[in-house]
PDB file of C-alpha atoms in Angstrom:
ATOM      1  CA  UNK L 263       0.000   0.000   0.000  1.00 96.00           C
ATOM      2  CA  UNK L 264       0.939   3.630  -0.473  1.00 98.00           C
ATOM      3  CA  UNK L 265       0.553   4.996   3.065  1.00 98.00           C
ATOM      4  CA  UNK L 266       0.772   8.468   4.574  1.00 98.00           C
ATOM      5  CA  UNK L 267       1.401   8.669   8.324  1.00 98.00           C
ATOM      6  CA  UNK L 268       1.249  12.132   9.869  1.00 98.00           C
ATOM      7  CA  UNK L 269       3.111  12.377  13.164  1.00 96.00           C
ATOM      8  CA  UNK L 270       5.137   9.273  12.286  1.00 97.00           C
ATOM      9  CA  UNK L 271       7.932  10.211  14.722  1.00 95.00           C
ATOM     10  CA  UNK L 272       5.591  10.336  17.702  1.00 93.00           C
ATOM     11  CA  UNK L 273       4.790   7.631  20.228  1.00 94.00           C
ATOM     12  CA  UNK L 274       1.883   6.141  18.253  1.00 96.00           C
ATOM     13  CA  UNK L 275       3.430   6.847  14.864  1.00 97.00           C
ATOM     14  CA  UNK L 276       6.527   4.748  15.593  1.00 97.00           C
ATOM     15  CA  UNK L 277       4.326   1.726  16.281  1.00 97.00           C
ATOM     16  CA  UNK L 278       2.529   2.177  12.956  1.00 98.00           C
ATOM     17  CA  UNK L 279       5.854   2.578  11.138  1.00 98.00           C
ATOM     18  CA  UNK L 280       6.937  -0.809  12.489  1.00 97.00           C
ATOM     19  CA  UNK L 281       3.535  -2.365  11.743  1.00 98.00           C
ATOM     20  CA  UNK L 282       3.581  -1.366   8.084  1.00 98.00           C
ATOM     21  CA  UNK L 283       7.272  -1.803   7.330  1.00 97.00           C
ATOM     22  CA  UNK L 284       7.642  -2.990   3.741  1.00 96.00           C
ATOM     23  CA  UNK L 285       4.847  -0.775   2.445  1.00 98.00           C
ATOM     24  CA  UNK L 286       5.456   2.485   0.573  1.00 98.00           C
ATOM     25  CA  UNK L 287       5.272   4.875   3.532  1.00 98.00           C
ATOM     26  CA  UNK L 288       5.481   8.657   3.513  1.00 98.00           C
ATOM     27  CA  UNK L 289       5.964  10.129   6.978  1.00 98.00           C
ATOM     28  CA  UNK L 290       5.359  13.773   7.859  1.00 97.00           C
ATOM     29  CA  UNK L 291       6.357  15.059  11.293  1.00 96.00           C
ATOM     30  CA  UNK L 292       7.132  18.473  12.784  1.00 93.00           C
ATOM     31  CA  UNK L 293       9.983  16.772  14.674  1.00 93.00           C
ATOM     32  CA  UNK L 294      11.797  16.545  11.345  1.00 95.00           C
ATOM     33  CA  UNK L 295      10.928  20.141  10.440  1.00 94.00           C
ATOM     34  CA  UNK L 296       8.007  19.141   8.211  1.00 95.00           C
ATOM     35  CA  UNK L 297       4.653  20.703   9.100  1.00 94.00           C
ATOM     36  CA  UNK L 298       1.824  18.543   7.804  1.00 96.00           C
ATOM     37  CA  UNK L 299      -0.249  21.685   7.216  1.00 95.00           C
ATOM     38  CA  UNK L 300       2.298  22.807   4.608  1.00 96.00           C
ATOM     39  CA  UNK L 301       2.195  19.335   3.068  1.00 97.00           C
ATOM     40  CA  UNK L 302      -1.595  19.411   2.829  1.00 97.00           C
ATOM     41  CA  UNK L 303      -1.550  22.785   1.071  1.00 95.00           C
ATOM     42  CA  UNK L 304       0.685  21.654  -1.810  1.00 95.00           C
ATOM     43  CA  UNK L 305       0.563  17.860  -2.116  1.00 97.00           C
ATOM     44  CA  UNK L 306      -1.571  16.232  -4.833  1.00 97.00           C
ATOM     45  CA  UNK L 307      -0.659  12.542  -4.365  1.00 98.00           C
ATOM     46  CA  UNK L 308      -3.301   9.899  -3.879  1.00 98.00           C
ATOM     47  CA  UNK L 309      -2.630   7.463  -1.034  1.00 98.00           C
ATOM     48  CA  UNK L 310      -4.278   4.120  -0.349  1.00 98.00           C
ATOM     49  CA  UNK L 311      -4.272   4.748   3.398  1.00 98.00           C
ATOM     50  CA  UNK L 312      -3.938   7.865   5.562  1.00 98.00           C
ATOM     51  CA  UNK L 313      -3.133   7.404   9.242  1.00 98.00           C
ATOM     52  CA  UNK L 314      -3.647  10.852  10.715  1.00 98.00           C
ATOM     53  CA  UNK L 315      -1.902  11.158  14.079  1.00 97.00           C
ATOM     54  CA  UNK L 316      -0.441  14.672  13.937  1.00 94.00           C
ATOM     55  CA  UNK L 317      -1.727  16.618  16.935  1.00 88.00           C
ATOM     56  CA  UNK L 318      -0.646  18.613  19.958  1.00 79.00           C
ATOM     57  CA  UNK L 319      -1.393  16.705  23.154  1.00 72.00           C
ATOM     58  CA  UNK L 320       1.398  16.932  25.725  1.00 58.00           C
ATOM     59  CA  UNK L 321      -0.277  15.202  28.642  1.00 54.00           C
ATOM     60  CA  UNK L 322      -2.646  16.497  31.287  1.00 53.00           C
ATOM     61  CA  UNK L 323      -0.517  19.498  32.202  1.00 59.00           C
ATOM     62  CA  UNK L 324      -0.624  20.839  28.630  1.00 58.00           C
ATOM     63  CA  UNK L 325      -4.338  20.091  28.204  1.00 54.00           C
ATOM     64  CA  UNK L 326      -5.226  22.040  31.350  1.00 58.00           C
ATOM     65  CA  UNK L 327      -2.364  24.533  31.508  1.00 62.00           C
ATOM     66  CA  UNK L 328      -2.096  25.599  27.849  1.00 63.00           C
ATOM     67  CA  UNK L 329      -5.454  24.865  26.228  1.00 64.00           C
ATOM     68  CA  UNK L 330      -4.990  27.219  23.271  1.00 71.00           C
ATOM     69  CA  UNK L 331      -1.909  25.330  22.075  1.00 69.00           C
ATOM     70  CA  UNK L 332      -4.055  22.208  21.875  1.00 68.00           C
ATOM     71  CA  UNK L 333      -6.637  24.147  19.840  1.00 75.00           C
ATOM     72  CA  UNK L 334      -4.106  24.144  16.983  1.00 85.00           C
ATOM     73  CA  UNK L 335      -5.358  20.602  16.353  1.00 88.00           C
ATOM     74  CA  UNK L 336      -8.480  22.144  14.814  1.00 91.00           C
ATOM     75  CA  UNK L 337      -6.363  23.707  12.050  1.00 92.00           C
ATOM     76  CA  UNK L 338      -4.356  20.511  11.512  1.00 94.00           C
ATOM     77  CA  UNK L 339      -7.483  18.385  11.097  1.00 96.00           C
ATOM     78  CA  UNK L 340      -9.220  20.948   8.896  1.00 95.00           C
ATOM     79  CA  UNK L 341      -6.278  21.074   6.481  1.00 96.00           C
ATOM     80  CA  UNK L 342      -6.112  17.273   6.365  1.00 98.00           C
ATOM     81  CA  UNK L 343      -9.807  16.970   5.573  1.00 97.00           C
ATOM     82  CA  UNK L 344      -9.684  19.582   2.815  1.00 97.00           C
ATOM     83  CA  UNK L 345      -6.648  17.837   1.305  1.00 98.00           C
ATOM     84  CA  UNK L 346      -8.370  14.443   1.472  1.00 98.00           C
ATOM     85  CA  UNK L 347     -11.402  15.931  -0.254  1.00 97.00           C
ATOM     86  CA  UNK L 348      -9.153  16.993  -3.142  1.00 97.00           C
ATOM     87  CA  UNK L 349      -6.976  13.884  -3.452  1.00 98.00           C
ATOM     88  CA  UNK L 350      -9.560  11.165  -2.628  1.00 97.00           C
ATOM     89  CA  UNK L 351      -7.443   8.670  -0.639  1.00 98.00           C
ATOM     90  CA  UNK L 352      -8.604   5.086  -0.321  1.00 98.00           C
ATOM     91  CA  UNK L 353      -9.115   5.320   3.443  1.00 98.00           C
ATOM     92  CA  UNK L 354      -8.589   7.814   6.257  1.00 98.00           C
ATOM     93  CA  UNK L 355      -7.805   6.542   9.755  1.00 98.00           C
ATOM     94  CA  UNK L 356      -8.499   9.248  12.330  1.00 98.00           C
ATOM     95  CA  UNK L 357      -7.348   8.993  15.924  1.00 97.00           C
ATOM     96  CA  UNK L 358      -9.952  10.711  18.045  1.00 96.00           C
ATOM     97  CA  UNK L 359      -9.833  10.264  21.828  1.00 95.00           C
ATOM     98  CA  UNK L 360     -11.731   9.172  24.893  1.00 96.00           C
ATOM     99  CA  UNK L 361     -11.541  12.895  25.765  1.00 94.00           C
ATOM    100  CA  UNK L 362     -14.317  13.432  23.204  1.00 96.00           C
ATOM    101  CA  UNK L 363     -16.879  11.815  25.522  1.00 97.00           C
ATOM    102  CA  UNK L 364     -19.131  14.089  27.605  1.00 97.00           C
ATOM    103  CA  UNK L 365     -17.418  14.911  30.889  1.00 95.00           C
ATOM    104  CA  UNK L 366     -20.773  14.705  32.695  1.00 95.00           C
ATOM    105  CA  UNK L 367     -20.527  10.915  32.226  1.00 96.00           C
ATOM    106  CA  UNK L 368     -17.079  10.734  33.872  1.00 96.00           C
ATOM    107  CA  UNK L 369     -17.622  12.110  37.358  1.00 93.00           C
ATOM    108  CA  UNK L 370     -17.084   8.850  39.241  1.00 85.00           C
ATOM    109  CA  UNK L 371     -18.433   8.234  42.723  1.00 81.00           C
ATOM    110  CA  UNK L 372     -21.672   6.292  42.458  1.00 78.00           C
ATOM    111  CA  UNK L 373     -21.847   7.161  38.753  1.00 81.00           C
ATOM    112  CA  UNK L 374     -19.512   4.598  37.204  1.00 91.00           C
ATOM    113  CA  UNK L 375     -20.394   4.647  33.529  1.00 96.00           C
ATOM    114  CA  UNK L 376     -18.648   2.522  30.937  1.00 97.00           C
ATOM    115  CA  UNK L 377     -18.424   4.738  27.874  1.00 98.00           C
ATOM    116  CA  UNK L 378     -20.123   3.300  24.818  1.00 97.00           C
ATOM    117  CA  UNK L 379     -19.624   4.597  21.265  1.00 98.00           C
ATOM    118  CA  UNK L 380     -23.288   5.598  21.090  1.00 97.00           C
ATOM    119  CA  UNK L 381     -22.792   8.100  23.923  1.00 98.00           C
ATOM    120  CA  UNK L 382     -21.394  10.610  21.427  1.00 98.00           C
ATOM    121  CA  UNK L 383     -24.158  11.959  19.221  1.00 97.00           C
ATOM    122  CA  UNK L 384     -22.634  14.075  16.452  1.00 95.00           C
ATOM    123  CA  UNK L 385     -26.006  15.734  15.901  1.00 93.00           C
ATOM    124  CA  UNK L 386     -26.316  16.765  19.548  1.00 95.00           C
ATOM    125  CA  UNK L 387     -22.850  17.543  20.886  1.00 93.00           C
ATOM    126  CA  UNK L 388     -22.157  17.717  24.614  1.00 95.00           C
ATOM    127  CA  UNK L 389     -19.240  19.161  26.576  1.00 94.00           C
ATOM    128  CA  UNK L 390     -16.076  17.039  26.116  1.00 95.00           C
ATOM    129  CA  UNK L 391     -12.770  17.294  28.010  1.00 90.00           C
ATOM    130  CA  UNK L 392     -11.462  20.845  27.386  1.00 84.00           C
ATOM    131  CA  UNK L 393      -9.983  22.003  24.067  1.00 85.00           C
ATOM    132  CA  UNK L 394      -8.385  18.633  23.297  1.00 87.00           C
ATOM    133  CA  UNK L 395     -11.764  16.930  23.557  1.00 91.00           C
ATOM    134  CA  UNK L 396     -13.373  19.681  21.450  1.00 91.00           C
ATOM    135  CA  UNK L 397     -10.696  19.342  18.763  1.00 91.00           C
ATOM    136  CA  UNK L 398     -11.243  15.596  18.476  1.00 94.00           C
ATOM    137  CA  UNK L 399     -15.018  15.922  18.599  1.00 95.00           C
ATOM    138  CA  UNK L 400     -14.890  18.566  15.868  1.00 95.00           C
ATOM    139  CA  UNK L 401     -12.670  16.301  13.792  1.00 96.00           C
ATOM    140  CA  UNK L 402     -15.204  13.485  14.093  1.00 97.00           C
ATOM    141  CA  UNK L 403     -18.032  15.851  13.198  1.00 96.00           C
ATOM    142  CA  UNK L 404     -16.296  17.038  10.016  1.00 96.00           C
ATOM    143  CA  UNK L 405     -15.145  13.564   8.963  1.00 97.00           C
ATOM    144  CA  UNK L 406     -18.712  12.330   8.664  1.00 96.00           C
ATOM    145  CA  UNK L 407     -19.096  14.730   5.743  1.00 96.00           C
ATOM    146  CA  UNK L 408     -15.848  13.502   4.183  1.00 96.00           C
ATOM    147  CA  UNK L 409     -17.264   9.992   4.367  1.00 95.00           C
ATOM    148  CA  UNK L 410     -20.432  11.185   2.642  1.00 95.00           C
ATOM    149  CA  UNK L 411     -18.179  12.113  -0.300  1.00 96.00           C
ATOM    150  CA  UNK L 412     -17.371   8.429  -0.789  1.00 95.00           C
ATOM    151  CA  UNK L 413     -14.078   8.252   1.152  1.00 97.00           C
ATOM    152  CA  UNK L 414     -13.763   5.424   3.669  1.00 97.00           C
ATOM    153  CA  UNK L 415     -13.181   6.764   7.190  1.00 98.00           C
ATOM    154  CA  UNK L 416     -12.244   4.911  10.363  1.00 98.00           C
ATOM    155  CA  UNK L 417     -12.558   6.773  13.674  1.00 98.00           C
ATOM    156  CA  UNK L 418     -10.871   5.317  16.742  1.00 98.00           C
ATOM    157  CA  UNK L 419     -11.266   6.512  20.321  1.00 98.00           C
ATOM    158  CA  UNK L 420      -8.258   5.190  22.242  1.00 97.00           C
ATOM    159  CA  UNK L 421      -8.384   5.303  26.000  1.00 97.00           C
ATOM    160  CA  UNK L 422      -5.154   5.345  28.044  1.00 94.00           C
ATOM    161  CA  UNK L 423      -2.641   3.779  25.689  1.00 95.00           C
ATOM    162  CA  UNK L 424       0.824   2.987  27.016  1.00 96.00           C
ATOM    163  CA  UNK L 425       4.025   1.333  25.844  1.00 94.00           C
ATOM    164  CA  UNK L 426       7.742   1.670  25.220  1.00 87.00           C
ATOM    165  CA  UNK L 427       9.155   5.150  24.499  1.00 84.00           C
ATOM    166  CA  UNK L 428       6.111   7.045  25.749  1.00 90.00           C
ATOM    167  CA  UNK L 429       6.882  10.536  27.003  1.00 88.00           C
ATOM    168  CA  UNK L 430       7.158  10.990  30.766  1.00 88.00           C
ATOM    169  CA  UNK L 431       4.414  13.641  30.587  1.00 85.00           C
ATOM    170  CA  UNK L 432       1.993  10.711  30.798  1.00 88.00           C
ATOM    171  CA  UNK L 433       1.209   8.838  34.017  1.00 90.00           C
ATOM    172  CA  UNK L 434       2.018   5.283  32.948  1.00 93.00           C
ATOM    173  CA  UNK L 435       5.651   5.804  31.861  1.00 94.00           C
ATOM    174  CA  UNK L 436       6.268   8.220  34.724  1.00 95.00           C
ATOM    175  CA  UNK L 437       5.138   5.534  37.193  1.00 96.00           C
ATOM    176  CA  UNK L 438       7.489   3.025  35.541  1.00 96.00           C
ATOM    177  CA  UNK L 439      10.313   5.572  35.766  1.00 96.00           C
ATOM    178  CA  UNK L 440       9.703   6.199  39.475  1.00 97.00           C
ATOM    179  CA  UNK L 441       9.569   2.499  40.269  1.00 97.00           C
ATOM    180  CA  UNK L 442      12.700   1.622  38.263  1.00 95.00           C
ATOM    181  CA  UNK L 443      14.541   4.314  40.197  1.00 97.00           C
ATOM    182  CA  UNK L 444      13.064   3.170  43.528  1.00 97.00           C
ATOM    183  CA  UNK L 445      11.748   6.669  44.213  1.00 97.00           C
ATOM    184  CA  UNK L 446      10.301   7.358  47.634  1.00 97.00           C
ATOM    185  CA  UNK L 447       8.133   9.228  48.163  1.00 97.00           C
ATOM    186  CA  UNK L 448       6.247   8.138  45.062  1.00 98.00           C
ATOM    187  CA  UNK L 449       4.288  11.104  43.644  1.00 97.00           C
ATOM    188  CA  UNK L 450       0.685  10.629  42.519  1.00 97.00           C
ATOM    189  CA  UNK L 451      -1.297  13.543  41.105  1.00 94.00           C
ATOM    190  CA  UNK L 452      -4.614  14.038  42.872  1.00 94.00           C
ATOM    191  CA  UNK L 453      -5.808  11.641  45.543  1.00 95.00           C
ATOM    192  CA  UNK L 454      -5.156   8.654  43.289  1.00 96.00           C
ATOM    193  CA  UNK L 455      -8.761   7.509  43.107  1.00 96.00           C
ATOM    194  CA  UNK L 456      -9.085   8.716  39.506  1.00 96.00           C
ATOM    195  CA  UNK L 457      -9.861   5.737  37.279  1.00 97.00           C
ATOM    196  CA  UNK L 458      -8.492   5.027  33.804  1.00 97.00           C
ATOM    197  CA  UNK L 459      -8.680   2.270  31.211  1.00 98.00           C
ATOM    198  CA  UNK L 460      -5.145   1.217  30.209  1.00 97.00           C
ATOM    199  CA  UNK L 461      -4.403  -0.615  26.950  1.00 98.00           C
ATOM    200  CA  UNK L 462      -1.006  -1.462  25.467  1.00 97.00           C
ATOM    201  CA  UNK L 463      -0.135   0.419  22.279  1.00 97.00           C
ATOM    202  CA  UNK L 464       0.617  -2.803  20.411  1.00 97.00           C
ATOM    203  CA  UNK L 465      -2.977  -3.897  20.975  1.00 98.00           C
ATOM    204  CA  UNK L 466      -4.199  -0.506  19.734  1.00 98.00           C
ATOM    205  CA  UNK L 467      -2.155  -0.816  16.524  1.00 98.00           C
ATOM    206  CA  UNK L 468      -3.208  -4.437  15.929  1.00 98.00           C
ATOM    207  CA  UNK L 469      -6.872  -3.570  16.536  1.00 98.00           C
ATOM    208  CA  UNK L 470      -6.698  -0.718  14.029  1.00 98.00           C
ATOM    209  CA  UNK L 471      -5.075  -2.983  11.451  1.00 98.00           C
ATOM    210  CA  UNK L 472      -7.760  -5.626  11.948  1.00 98.00           C
ATOM    211  CA  UNK L 473     -10.528  -3.022  11.664  1.00 98.00           C
ATOM    212  CA  UNK L 474      -9.055  -1.882   8.349  1.00 97.00           C
ATOM    213  CA  UNK L 475      -8.852  -5.456   7.044  1.00 97.00           C
ATOM    214  CA  UNK L 476     -12.447  -6.183   8.056  1.00 97.00           C
ATOM    215  CA  UNK L 477     -13.681  -2.737   6.946  1.00 96.00           C
ATOM    216  CA  UNK L 478     -15.239  -2.002  10.345  1.00 96.00           C
ATOM    217  CA  UNK L 479     -17.161   1.248  10.049  1.00 91.00           C
ATOM    218  CA  UNK L 480     -18.220   3.848  12.587  1.00 94.00           C
ATOM    219  CA  UNK L 481     -16.371   4.989  15.693  1.00 98.00           C
ATOM    220  CA  UNK L 482     -14.599   2.291  17.741  1.00 98.00           C
ATOM    221  CA  UNK L 483     -13.412   2.427  21.352  1.00 98.00           C
ATOM    222  CA  UNK L 484      -9.919   1.059  21.894  1.00 98.00           C
ATOM    223  CA  UNK L 485      -9.557   0.032  25.518  1.00 98.00           C
ATOM    224  CA  UNK L 486      -9.422  -2.897  27.912  1.00 97.00           C
ATOM    225  CA  UNK L 487     -12.694  -2.214  29.707  1.00 97.00           C
ATOM    226  CA  UNK L 488     -10.775  -2.716  32.977  1.00 97.00           C
ATOM    227  CA  UNK L 489     -11.050   0.066  35.580  1.00 97.00           C
ATOM    228  CA  UNK L 490      -7.733   0.886  37.288  1.00 97.00           C
ATOM    229  CA  UNK L 491      -7.163   3.658  39.819  1.00 97.00           C
ATOM    230  CA  UNK L 492      -3.859   5.516  39.855  1.00 97.00           C
ATOM    231  CA  UNK L 493      -3.351   4.267  43.392  1.00 98.00           C
ATOM    232  CA  UNK L 494      -3.706   0.676  42.199  1.00 97.00           C
ATOM    233  CA  UNK L 495      -1.424   1.343  39.237  1.00 97.00           C
ATOM    234  CA  UNK L 496       1.264   2.475  41.683  1.00 98.00           C
ATOM    235  CA  UNK L 497       0.770  -0.675  43.742  1.00 97.00           C
ATOM    236  CA  UNK L 498       1.118  -2.926  40.683  1.00 97.00           C
ATOM    237  CA  UNK L 499       4.199  -1.136  39.358  1.00 97.00           C
ATOM    238  CA  UNK L 500       5.990  -1.093  42.697  1.00 97.00           C
ATOM    239  CA  UNK L 501       4.952  -4.668  43.420  1.00 96.00           C
ATOM    240  CA  UNK L 502       6.555  -5.880  40.190  1.00 95.00           C
ATOM    241  CA  UNK L 503       9.673  -3.870  41.024  1.00 96.00           C
ATOM    242  CA  UNK L 504       9.646  -5.310  44.540  1.00 96.00           C
ATOM    243  CA  UNK L 505       9.575  -2.274  46.812  1.00 95.00           C
ATOM    244  CA  UNK L 506       7.070  -0.345  48.936  1.00 96.00           C
ATOM    245  CA  UNK L 507       7.613   3.413  48.802  1.00 97.00           C
ATOM    246  CA  UNK L 508       5.982   6.149  50.782  1.00 97.00           C
ATOM    247  CA  UNK L 509       3.209   7.682  48.626  1.00 97.00           C
ATOM    248  CA  UNK L 510       2.869  11.436  48.179  1.00 97.00           C
ATOM    249  CA  UNK L 511      -0.471  12.622  46.793  1.00 97.00           C
ATOM    250  CA  UNK L 512      -0.175  16.029  45.103  1.00 96.00           C
ATOM    251  CA  UNK L 513      -3.786  17.052  45.517  1.00 93.00           C
ATOM    252  CA  UNK L 514      -3.560  20.383  43.680  1.00 91.00           C
ATOM    253  CA  UNK L 515      -1.938  18.902  40.528  1.00 89.00           C
ATOM    254  CA  UNK L 516      -3.968  18.463  37.301  1.00 85.00           C
ATOM    255  CA  UNK L 517      -5.909  15.236  37.609  1.00 86.00           C
ATOM    256  CA  UNK L 518      -8.528  15.182  34.840  1.00 89.00           C
ATOM    257  CA  UNK L 519     -11.898  13.451  35.058  1.00 93.00           C
ATOM    258  CA  UNK L 520     -12.571  10.947  37.809  1.00 95.00           C
ATOM    259  CA  UNK L 521     -13.832   7.891  35.896  1.00 96.00           C
ATOM    260  CA  UNK L 522     -12.909   7.123  32.272  1.00 97.00           C
ATOM    261  CA  UNK L 523     -13.399   3.505  31.239  1.00 98.00           C
ATOM    262  CA  UNK L 524     -14.671   2.183  27.929  1.00 97.00           C
ATOM    263  CA  UNK L 525     -17.194  -0.428  26.980  1.00 98.00           C
ATOM    264  CA  UNK L 526     -15.106  -2.372  24.434  1.00 98.00           C
ATOM    265  CA  UNK L 527     -17.901  -4.525  22.990  1.00 98.00           C
ATOM    266  CA  UNK L 528     -17.486  -3.290  19.422  1.00 98.00           C
ATOM    267  CA  UNK L 529     -13.718  -3.764  19.448  1.00 98.00           C
ATOM    268  CA  UNK L 530     -14.079  -7.255  20.918  1.00 98.00           C
ATOM    269  CA  UNK L 531     -16.296  -8.220  17.970  1.00 98.00           C
ATOM    270  CA  UNK L 532     -13.192  -8.171  15.742  1.00 98.00           C
ATOM    271  CA  UNK L 533     -10.141  -7.978  18.041  1.00 98.00           C
ATOM    272  CA  UNK L 534      -9.256  -9.143  21.568  1.00 98.00           C
ATOM    273  CA  UNK L 535      -6.321  -7.442  23.356  1.00 98.00           C
ATOM    274  CA  UNK L 536      -3.414  -9.773  24.052  1.00 98.00           C
ATOM    275  CA  UNK L 537      -1.368  -7.823  26.628  1.00 97.00           C
ATOM    276  CA  UNK L 538      -2.829  -7.383  30.105  1.00 96.00           C
ATOM    277  CA  UNK L 539      -1.684  -4.606  32.413  1.00 95.00           C
ATOM    278  CA  UNK L 540       0.631  -6.861  34.448  1.00 95.00           C
ATOM    279  CA  UNK L 541       2.459  -8.149  31.358  1.00 95.00           C
ATOM    280  CA  UNK L 542       2.535  -4.631  29.929  1.00 95.00           C
ATOM    281  CA  UNK L 543       4.199  -3.211  33.034  1.00 94.00           C
ATOM    282  CA  UNK L 544       6.697  -6.087  33.144  1.00 92.00           C
ATOM    283  CA  UNK L 545       7.665  -5.369  29.525  1.00 90.00           C
TER     284      UNK L 545
END
């Protein structure tokens, strides 16, 4: 296949580069001095597959502390969609996010809702998670019209993906780093009762590939469906490393929503994750 991967030097992009080695891949990444928005303005090539990953994320601190930088994603997605409309690629894979789900469904406490794909209604949008959630929700909204032009579109909503080489701005690799260095006290943002749904990046990539092969349409959650608190994540990580540190909860640090777990029924209809959280941490 002739494949375009935007953001190919990033955490997710590197996994896709390995997955599709041997294909005719064009990678565009700002890390190499190539802005995909410039590419979209001038390029006229037709690709069989577009994997659109280019975005500003930067972890929870960026999402909450510099929301306007994340809003740049609106421009990136808009330029990609206009380019795709002109060049008519065979398929567009769009990485949305679990942040696109309404935050009113993620408050935790007695309200422990497993997020189902149907809980986002593109004809009746509800408040997502800050500007990052709005950018992804807007991308999904616009892509439905690209699909109406006859271009195949796959939308994926990954939950908390983790794996090798992930930036320390994210909780999972930072916990691994603290445990490997036997840090004590062990810092946890918030009170640690926030819940996330962790899935290994290799399972995300393999699920996307299988969805493409089977031509699965409509938005798809990518997650384990397993609820894990940050406190429990610390216990697992330190248990595997074999030490028991003092825990320091930084209660005024950015902590995000309280309960974000997916209902993975649709994904499980065509792909079952192979790496559980214990094996993933050990890796």
